[in-house]
Structure formats: C-alpha cells, structure tokens
JSON list of N, CA and C in Angstrom, two decimals:
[
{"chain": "A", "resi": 1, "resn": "UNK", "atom": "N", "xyz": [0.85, -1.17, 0.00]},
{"chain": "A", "resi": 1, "resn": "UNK", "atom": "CA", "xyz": [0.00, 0.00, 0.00]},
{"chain": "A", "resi": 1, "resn": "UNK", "atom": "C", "xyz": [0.90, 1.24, 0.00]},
{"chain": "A", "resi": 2, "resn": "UNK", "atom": "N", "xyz": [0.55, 2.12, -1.14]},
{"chain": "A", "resi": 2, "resn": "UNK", "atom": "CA", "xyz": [1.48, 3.35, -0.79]},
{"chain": "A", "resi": 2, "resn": "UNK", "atom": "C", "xyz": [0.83, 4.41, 0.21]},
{"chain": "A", "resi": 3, "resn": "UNK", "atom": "N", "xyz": [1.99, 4.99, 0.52]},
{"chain": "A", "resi": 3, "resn": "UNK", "atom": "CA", "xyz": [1.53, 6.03, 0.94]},
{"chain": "A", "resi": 3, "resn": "UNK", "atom": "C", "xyz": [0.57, 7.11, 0.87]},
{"chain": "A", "resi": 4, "resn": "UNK", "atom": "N", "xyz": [0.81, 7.56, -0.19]},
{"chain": "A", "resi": 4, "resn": "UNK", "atom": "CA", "xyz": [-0.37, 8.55, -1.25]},
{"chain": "A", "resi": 4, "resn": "UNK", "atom": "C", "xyz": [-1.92, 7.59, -0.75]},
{"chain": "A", "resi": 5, "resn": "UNK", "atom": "N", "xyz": [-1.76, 6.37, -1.10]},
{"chain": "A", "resi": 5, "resn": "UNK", "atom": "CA", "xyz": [-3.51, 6.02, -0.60]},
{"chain": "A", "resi": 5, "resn": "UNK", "atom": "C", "xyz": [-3.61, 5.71, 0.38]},
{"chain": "A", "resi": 6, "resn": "UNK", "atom": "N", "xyz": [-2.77, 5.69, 1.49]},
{"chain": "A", "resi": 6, "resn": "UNK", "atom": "CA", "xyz": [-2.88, 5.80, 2.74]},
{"chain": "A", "resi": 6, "resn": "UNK", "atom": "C", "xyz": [-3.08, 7.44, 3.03]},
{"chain": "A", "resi": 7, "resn": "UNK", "atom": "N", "xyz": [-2.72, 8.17, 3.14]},
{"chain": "A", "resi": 7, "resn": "UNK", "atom": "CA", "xyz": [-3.03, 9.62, 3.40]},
{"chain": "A", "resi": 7, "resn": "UNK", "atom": "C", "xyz": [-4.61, 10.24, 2.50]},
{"chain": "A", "resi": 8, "resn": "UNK", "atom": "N", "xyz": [-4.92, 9.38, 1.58]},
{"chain": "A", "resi": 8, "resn": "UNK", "atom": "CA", "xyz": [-6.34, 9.68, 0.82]},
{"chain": "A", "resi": 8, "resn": "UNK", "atom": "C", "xyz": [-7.20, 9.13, 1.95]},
{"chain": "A", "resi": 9, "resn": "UNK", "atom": "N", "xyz": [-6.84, 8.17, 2.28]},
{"chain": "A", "resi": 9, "resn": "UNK", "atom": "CA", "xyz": [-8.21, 7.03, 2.64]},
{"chain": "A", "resi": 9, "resn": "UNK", "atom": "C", "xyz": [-8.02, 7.45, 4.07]},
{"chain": "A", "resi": 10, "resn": "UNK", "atom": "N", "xyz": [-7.69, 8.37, 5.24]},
{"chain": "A", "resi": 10, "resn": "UNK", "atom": "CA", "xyz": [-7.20, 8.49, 5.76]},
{"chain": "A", "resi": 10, "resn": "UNK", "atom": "C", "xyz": [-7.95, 9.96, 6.13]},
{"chain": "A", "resi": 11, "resn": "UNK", "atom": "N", "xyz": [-7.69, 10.80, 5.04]},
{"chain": "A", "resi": 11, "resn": "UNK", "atom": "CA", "xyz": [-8.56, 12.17, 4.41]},
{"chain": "A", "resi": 11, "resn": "UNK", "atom": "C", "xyz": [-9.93, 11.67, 4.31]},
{"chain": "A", "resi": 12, "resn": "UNK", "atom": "N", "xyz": [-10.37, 10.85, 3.62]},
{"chain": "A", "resi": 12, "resn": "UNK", "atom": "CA", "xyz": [-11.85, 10.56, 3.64]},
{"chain": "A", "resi": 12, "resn": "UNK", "atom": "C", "xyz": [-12.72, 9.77, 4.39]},
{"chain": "A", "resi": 13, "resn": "UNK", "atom": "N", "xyz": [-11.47, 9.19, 5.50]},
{"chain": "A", "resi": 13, "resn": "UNK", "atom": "CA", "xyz": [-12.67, 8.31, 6.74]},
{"chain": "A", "resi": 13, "resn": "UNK", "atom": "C", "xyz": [-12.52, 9.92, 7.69]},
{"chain": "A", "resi": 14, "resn": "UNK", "atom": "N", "xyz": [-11.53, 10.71, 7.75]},
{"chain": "A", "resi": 14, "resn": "UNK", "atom": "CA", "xyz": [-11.94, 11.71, 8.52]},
{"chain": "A", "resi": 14, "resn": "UNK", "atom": "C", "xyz": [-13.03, 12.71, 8.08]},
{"chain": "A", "resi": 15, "resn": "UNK", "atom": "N", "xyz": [-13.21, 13.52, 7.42]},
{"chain": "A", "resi": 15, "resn": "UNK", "atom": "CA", "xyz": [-13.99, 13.88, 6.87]},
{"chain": "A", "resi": 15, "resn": "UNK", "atom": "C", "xyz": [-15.68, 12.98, 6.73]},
{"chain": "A", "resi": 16, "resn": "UNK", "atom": "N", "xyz": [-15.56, 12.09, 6.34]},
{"chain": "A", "resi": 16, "resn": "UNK", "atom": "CA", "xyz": [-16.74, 11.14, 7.11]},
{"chain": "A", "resi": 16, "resn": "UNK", "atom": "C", "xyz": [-17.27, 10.87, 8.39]},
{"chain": "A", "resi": 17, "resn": "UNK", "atom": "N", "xyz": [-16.03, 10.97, 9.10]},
{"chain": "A", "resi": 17, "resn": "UNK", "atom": "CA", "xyz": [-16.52, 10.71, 10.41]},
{"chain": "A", "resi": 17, "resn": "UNK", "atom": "C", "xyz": [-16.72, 12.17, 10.91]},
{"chain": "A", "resi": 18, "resn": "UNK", "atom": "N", "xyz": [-16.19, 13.28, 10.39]},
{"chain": "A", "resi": 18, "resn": "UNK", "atom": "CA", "xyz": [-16.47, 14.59, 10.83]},
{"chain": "A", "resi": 18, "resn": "UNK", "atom": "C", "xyz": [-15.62, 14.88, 11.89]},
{"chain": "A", "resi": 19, "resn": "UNK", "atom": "N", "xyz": [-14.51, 14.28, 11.58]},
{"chain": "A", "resi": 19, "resn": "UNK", "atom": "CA", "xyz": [-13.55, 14.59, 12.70]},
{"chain": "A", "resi": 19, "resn": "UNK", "atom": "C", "xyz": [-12.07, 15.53, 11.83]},
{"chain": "A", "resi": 20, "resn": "UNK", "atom": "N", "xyz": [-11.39, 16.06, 12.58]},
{"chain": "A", "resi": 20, "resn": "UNK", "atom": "CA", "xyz": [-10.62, 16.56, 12.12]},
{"chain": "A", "resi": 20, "resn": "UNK", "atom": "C", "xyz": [-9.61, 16.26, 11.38]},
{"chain": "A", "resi": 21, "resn": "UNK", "atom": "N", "xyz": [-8.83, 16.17, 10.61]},
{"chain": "A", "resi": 21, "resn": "UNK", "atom": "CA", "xyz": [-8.07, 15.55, 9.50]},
{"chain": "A", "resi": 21, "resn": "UNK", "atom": "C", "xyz": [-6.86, 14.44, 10.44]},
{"chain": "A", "resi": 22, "resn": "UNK", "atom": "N", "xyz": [-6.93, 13.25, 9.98]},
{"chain": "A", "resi": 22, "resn": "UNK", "atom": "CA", "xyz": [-6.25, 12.26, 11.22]},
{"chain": "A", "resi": 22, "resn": "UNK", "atom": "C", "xyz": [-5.22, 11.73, 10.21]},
{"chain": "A", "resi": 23, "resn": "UNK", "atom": "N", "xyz": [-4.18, 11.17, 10.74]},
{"chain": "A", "resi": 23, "resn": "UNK", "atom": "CA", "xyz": [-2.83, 11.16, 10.28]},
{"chain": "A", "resi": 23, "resn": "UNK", "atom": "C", "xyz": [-2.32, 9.26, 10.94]},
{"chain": "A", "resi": 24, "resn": "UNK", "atom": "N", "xyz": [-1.67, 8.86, 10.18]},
{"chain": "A", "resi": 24, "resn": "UNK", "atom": "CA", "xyz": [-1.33, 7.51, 10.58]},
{"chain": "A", "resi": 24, "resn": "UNK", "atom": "C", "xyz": [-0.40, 7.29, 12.15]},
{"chain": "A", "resi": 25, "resn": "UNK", "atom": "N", "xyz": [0.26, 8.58, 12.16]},
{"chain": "A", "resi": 25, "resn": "UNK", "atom": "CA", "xyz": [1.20, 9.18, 13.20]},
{"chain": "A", "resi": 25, "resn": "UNK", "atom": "C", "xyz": [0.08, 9.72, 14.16]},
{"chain": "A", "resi": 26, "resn": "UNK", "atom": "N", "xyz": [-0.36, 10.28, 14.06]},
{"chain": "A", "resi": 26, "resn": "UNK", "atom": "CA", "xyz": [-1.54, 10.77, 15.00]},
{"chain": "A", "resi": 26, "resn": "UNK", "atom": "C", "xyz": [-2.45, 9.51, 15.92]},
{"chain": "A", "resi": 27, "resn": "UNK", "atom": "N", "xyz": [-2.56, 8.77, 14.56]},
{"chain": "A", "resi": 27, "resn": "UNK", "atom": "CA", "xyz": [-3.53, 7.84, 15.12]},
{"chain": "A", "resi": 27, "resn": "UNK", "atom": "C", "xyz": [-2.41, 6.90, 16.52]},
{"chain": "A", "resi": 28, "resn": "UNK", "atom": "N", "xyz": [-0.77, 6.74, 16.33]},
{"chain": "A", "resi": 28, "resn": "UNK", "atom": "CA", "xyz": [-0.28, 5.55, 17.25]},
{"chain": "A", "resi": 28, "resn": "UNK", "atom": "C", "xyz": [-0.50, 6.72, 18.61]},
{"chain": "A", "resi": 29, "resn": "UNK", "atom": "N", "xyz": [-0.27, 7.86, 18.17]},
{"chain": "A", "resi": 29, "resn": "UNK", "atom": "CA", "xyz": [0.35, 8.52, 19.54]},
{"chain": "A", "resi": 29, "resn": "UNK", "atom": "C", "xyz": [-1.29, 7.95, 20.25]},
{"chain": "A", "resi": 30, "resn": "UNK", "atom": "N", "xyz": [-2.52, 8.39, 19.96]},
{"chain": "A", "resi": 30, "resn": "UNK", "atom": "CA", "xyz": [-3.88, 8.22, 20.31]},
{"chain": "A", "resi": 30, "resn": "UNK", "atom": "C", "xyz": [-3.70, 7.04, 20.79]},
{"chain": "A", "resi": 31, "resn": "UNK", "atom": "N", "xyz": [-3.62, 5.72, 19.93]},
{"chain": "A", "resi": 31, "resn": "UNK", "atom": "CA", "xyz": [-3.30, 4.41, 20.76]},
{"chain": "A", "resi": 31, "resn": "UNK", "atom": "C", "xyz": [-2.31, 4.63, 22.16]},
{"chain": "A", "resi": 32, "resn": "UNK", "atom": "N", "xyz": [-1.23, 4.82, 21.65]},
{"chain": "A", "resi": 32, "resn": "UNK", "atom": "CA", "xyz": [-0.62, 4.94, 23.05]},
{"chain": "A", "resi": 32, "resn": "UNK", "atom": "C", "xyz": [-0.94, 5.94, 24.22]},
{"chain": "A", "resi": 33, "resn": "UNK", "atom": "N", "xyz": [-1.29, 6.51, 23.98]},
{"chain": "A", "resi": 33, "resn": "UNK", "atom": "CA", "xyz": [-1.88, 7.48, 24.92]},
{"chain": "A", "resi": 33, "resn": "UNK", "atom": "C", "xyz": [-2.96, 7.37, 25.69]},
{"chain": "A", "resi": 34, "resn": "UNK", "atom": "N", "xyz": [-4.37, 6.36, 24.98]},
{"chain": "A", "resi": 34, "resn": "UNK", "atom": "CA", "xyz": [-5.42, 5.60, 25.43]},
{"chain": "A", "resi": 34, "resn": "UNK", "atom": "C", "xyz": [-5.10, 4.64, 25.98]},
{"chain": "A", "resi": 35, "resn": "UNK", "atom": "N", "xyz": [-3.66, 3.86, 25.70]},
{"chain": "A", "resi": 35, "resn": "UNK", "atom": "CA", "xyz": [-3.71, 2.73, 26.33]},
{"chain": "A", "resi": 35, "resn": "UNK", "atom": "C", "xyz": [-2.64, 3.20, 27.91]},
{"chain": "A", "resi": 36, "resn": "UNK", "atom": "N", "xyz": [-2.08, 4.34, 27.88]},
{"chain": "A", "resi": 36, "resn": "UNK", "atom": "CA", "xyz": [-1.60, 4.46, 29.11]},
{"chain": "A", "resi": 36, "resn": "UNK", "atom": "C", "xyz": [-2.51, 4.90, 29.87]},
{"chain": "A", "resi": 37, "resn": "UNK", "atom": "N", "xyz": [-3.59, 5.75, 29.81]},
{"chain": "A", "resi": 37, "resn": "UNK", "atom": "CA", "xyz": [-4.38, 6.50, 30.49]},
{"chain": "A", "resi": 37, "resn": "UNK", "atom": "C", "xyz": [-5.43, 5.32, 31.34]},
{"chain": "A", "resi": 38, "resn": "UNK", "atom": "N", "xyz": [-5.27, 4.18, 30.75]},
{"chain": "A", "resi": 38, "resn": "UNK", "atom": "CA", "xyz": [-6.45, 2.83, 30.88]},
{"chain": "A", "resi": 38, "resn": "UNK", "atom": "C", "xyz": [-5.53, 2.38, 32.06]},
{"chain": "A", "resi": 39, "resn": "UNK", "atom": "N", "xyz": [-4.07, 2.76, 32.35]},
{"chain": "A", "resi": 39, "resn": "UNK", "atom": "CA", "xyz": [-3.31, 2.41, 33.41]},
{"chain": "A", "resi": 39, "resn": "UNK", "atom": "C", "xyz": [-2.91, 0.70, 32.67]},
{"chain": "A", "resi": 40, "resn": "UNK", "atom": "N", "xyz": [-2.58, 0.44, 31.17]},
{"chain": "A", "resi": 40, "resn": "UNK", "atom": "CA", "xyz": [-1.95, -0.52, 30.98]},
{"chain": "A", "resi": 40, "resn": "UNK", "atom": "C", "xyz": [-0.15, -0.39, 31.04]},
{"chain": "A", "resi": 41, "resn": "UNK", "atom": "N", "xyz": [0.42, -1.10, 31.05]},
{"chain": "A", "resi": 41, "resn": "UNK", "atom": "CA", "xyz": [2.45, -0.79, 31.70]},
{"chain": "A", "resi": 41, "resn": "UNK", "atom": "C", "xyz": [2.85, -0.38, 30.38]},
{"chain": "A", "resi": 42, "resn": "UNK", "atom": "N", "xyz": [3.92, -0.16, 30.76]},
{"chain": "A", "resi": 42, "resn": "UNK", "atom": "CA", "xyz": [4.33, 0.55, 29.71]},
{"chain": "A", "resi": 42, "resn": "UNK", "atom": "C", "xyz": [5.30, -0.37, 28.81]},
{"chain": "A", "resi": 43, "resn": "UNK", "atom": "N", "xyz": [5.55, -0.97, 29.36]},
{"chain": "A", "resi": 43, "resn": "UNK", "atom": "CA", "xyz": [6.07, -2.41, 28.39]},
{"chain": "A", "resi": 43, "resn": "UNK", "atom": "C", "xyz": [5.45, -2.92, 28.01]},
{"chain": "A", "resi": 44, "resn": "UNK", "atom": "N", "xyz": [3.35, -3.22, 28.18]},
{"chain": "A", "resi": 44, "resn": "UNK", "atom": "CA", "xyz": [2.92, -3.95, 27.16]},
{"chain": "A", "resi": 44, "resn": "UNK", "atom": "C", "xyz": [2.54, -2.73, 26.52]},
{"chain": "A", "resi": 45, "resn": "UNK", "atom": "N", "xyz": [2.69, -1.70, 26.43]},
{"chain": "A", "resi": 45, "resn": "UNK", "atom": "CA", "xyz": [2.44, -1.17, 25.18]},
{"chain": "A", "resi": 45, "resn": "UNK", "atom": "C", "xyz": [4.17, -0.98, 24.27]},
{"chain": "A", "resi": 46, "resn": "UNK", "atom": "N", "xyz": [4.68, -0.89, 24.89]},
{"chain": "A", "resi": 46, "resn": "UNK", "atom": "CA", "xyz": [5.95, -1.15, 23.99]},
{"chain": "A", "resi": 46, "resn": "UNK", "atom": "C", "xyz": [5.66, -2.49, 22.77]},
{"chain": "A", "resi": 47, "resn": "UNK", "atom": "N", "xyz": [5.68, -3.23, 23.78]},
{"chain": "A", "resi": 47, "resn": "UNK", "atom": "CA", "xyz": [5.14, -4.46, 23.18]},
{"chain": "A", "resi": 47, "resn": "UNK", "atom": "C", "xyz": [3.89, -4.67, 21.37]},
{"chain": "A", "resi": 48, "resn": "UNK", "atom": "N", "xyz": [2.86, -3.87, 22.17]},
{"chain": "A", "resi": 48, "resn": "UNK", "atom": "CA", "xyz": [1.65, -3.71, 21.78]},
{"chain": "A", "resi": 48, "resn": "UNK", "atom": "C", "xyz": [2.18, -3.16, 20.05]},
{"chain": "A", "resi": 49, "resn": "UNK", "atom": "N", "xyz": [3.13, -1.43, 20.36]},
{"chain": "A", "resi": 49, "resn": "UNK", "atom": "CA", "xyz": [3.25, -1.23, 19.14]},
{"chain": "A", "resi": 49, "resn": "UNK", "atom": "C", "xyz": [4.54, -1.15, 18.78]},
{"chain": "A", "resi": 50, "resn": "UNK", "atom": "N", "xyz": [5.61, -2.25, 19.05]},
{"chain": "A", "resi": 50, "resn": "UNK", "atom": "CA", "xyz": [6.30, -2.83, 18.35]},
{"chain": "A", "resi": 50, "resn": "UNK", "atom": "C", "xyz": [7.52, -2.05, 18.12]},
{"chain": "A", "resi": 51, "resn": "UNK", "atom": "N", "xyz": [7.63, -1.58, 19.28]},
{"chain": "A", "resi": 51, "resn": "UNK", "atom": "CA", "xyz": [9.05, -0.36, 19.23]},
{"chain": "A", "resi": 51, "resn": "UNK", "atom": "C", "xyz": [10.26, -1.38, 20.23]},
{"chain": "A", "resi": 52, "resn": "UNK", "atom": "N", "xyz": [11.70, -1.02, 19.89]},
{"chain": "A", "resi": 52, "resn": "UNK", "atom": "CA", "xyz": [12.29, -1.65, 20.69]},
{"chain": "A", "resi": 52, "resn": "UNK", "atom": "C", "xyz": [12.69, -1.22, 22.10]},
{"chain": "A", "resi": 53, "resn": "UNK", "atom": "N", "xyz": [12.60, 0.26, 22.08]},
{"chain": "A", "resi": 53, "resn": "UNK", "atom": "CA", "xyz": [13.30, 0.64, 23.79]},
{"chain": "A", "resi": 53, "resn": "UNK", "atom": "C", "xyz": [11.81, 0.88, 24.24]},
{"chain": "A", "resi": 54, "resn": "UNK", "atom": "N", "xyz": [12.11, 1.08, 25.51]},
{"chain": "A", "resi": 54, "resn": "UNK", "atom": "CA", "xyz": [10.92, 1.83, 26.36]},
{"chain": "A", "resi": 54, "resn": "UNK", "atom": "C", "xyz": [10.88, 3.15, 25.93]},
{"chain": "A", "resi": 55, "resn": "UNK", "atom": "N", "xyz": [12.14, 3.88, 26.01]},
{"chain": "A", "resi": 55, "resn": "UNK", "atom": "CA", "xyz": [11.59, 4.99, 25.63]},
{"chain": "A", "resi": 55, "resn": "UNK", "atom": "C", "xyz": [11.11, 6.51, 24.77]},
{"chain": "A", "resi": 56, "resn": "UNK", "atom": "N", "xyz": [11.05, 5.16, 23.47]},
{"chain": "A", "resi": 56, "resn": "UNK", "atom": "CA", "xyz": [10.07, 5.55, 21.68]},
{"chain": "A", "resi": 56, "resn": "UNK", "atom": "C", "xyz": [8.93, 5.50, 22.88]},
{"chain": "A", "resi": 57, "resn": "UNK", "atom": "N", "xyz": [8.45, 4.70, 23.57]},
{"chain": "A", "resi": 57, "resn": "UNK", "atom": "CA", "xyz": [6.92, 4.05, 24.07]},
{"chain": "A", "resi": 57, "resn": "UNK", "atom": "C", "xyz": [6.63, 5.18, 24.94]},
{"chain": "A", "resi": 58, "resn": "UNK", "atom": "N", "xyz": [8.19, 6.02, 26.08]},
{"chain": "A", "resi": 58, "resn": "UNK", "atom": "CA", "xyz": [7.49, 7.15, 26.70]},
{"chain": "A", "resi": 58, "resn": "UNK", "atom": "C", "xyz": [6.41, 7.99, 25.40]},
{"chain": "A", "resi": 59, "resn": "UNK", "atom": "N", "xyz": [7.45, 8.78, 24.74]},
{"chain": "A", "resi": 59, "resn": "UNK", "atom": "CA", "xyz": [7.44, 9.62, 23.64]},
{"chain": "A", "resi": 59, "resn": "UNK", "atom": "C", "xyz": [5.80, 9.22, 22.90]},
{"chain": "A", "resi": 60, "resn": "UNK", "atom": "N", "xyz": [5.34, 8.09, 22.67]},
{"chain": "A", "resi": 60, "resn": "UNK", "atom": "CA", "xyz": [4.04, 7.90, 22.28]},
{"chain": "A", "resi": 60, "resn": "UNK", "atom": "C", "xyz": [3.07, 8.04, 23.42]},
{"chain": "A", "resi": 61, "resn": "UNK", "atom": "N", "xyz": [3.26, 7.41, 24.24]},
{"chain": "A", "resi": 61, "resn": "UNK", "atom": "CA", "xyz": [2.59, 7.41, 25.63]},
{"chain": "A", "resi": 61, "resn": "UNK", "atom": "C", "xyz": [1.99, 8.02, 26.51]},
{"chain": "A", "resi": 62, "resn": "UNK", "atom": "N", "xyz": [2.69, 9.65, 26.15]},
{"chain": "A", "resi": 62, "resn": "UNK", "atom": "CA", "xyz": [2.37, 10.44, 26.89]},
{"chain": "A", "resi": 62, "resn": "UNK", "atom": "C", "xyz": [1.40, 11.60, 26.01]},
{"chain": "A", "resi": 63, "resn": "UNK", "atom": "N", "xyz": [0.79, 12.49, 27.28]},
{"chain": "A", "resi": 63, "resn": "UNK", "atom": "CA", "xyz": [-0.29, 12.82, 26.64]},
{"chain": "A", "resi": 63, "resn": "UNK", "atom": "C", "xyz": [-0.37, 14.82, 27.12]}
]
C-alpha cells in the first residue's frame, strides 16, 4: 500500500466521520496514549506497538 492512498483514505474516513483531519502518526500517539491513560504498563504497550526501547513508548505514551 502506498503512501499517497494511505493519506487519501485516511482524508476521507476523517472527513466522514467529521472529525478533524487524522494522520497515521496521529492515530499511534492516540493508541498509546489511550492505552496508558487505561493504566496498561508501559512495556505492554511497547510491546503492543512494536518499538524496541521503552523509551520511543514514553514519547508515544504520553499525553
């Protein structure tokens, strides 16, 4: 999948959903950030999205 139709399809589920223009980068920080706030560790979200140190996982994690 390229890029280009990832950033289209991406543009048009936002705009559908009536939300503000959402980004593939946008969307992990949101994952990680939902999943720390749920009080899950911070190593299974390391885990979860597939980064090697802990702390890429702060850097997403936080909010």
């Amino acid at each position: 999948m390229s890029q280009t139709s990832v950033q289209i399809a991406m543009a048009r589920i936002s705009e559908r959903a009536e939300l503000q223009h959402l980004n593939v980068h946008g969307c992990r920080h949101t994952y990680g950030v939902r999943f720390r706030k749920s009080r899950v560790s911070l190593e299974d979200i390391k885990d979860l999205m597939g980064h090697f140190d802990l702390g890429t996982t702060r850097n997403y994690a936080k909010d």
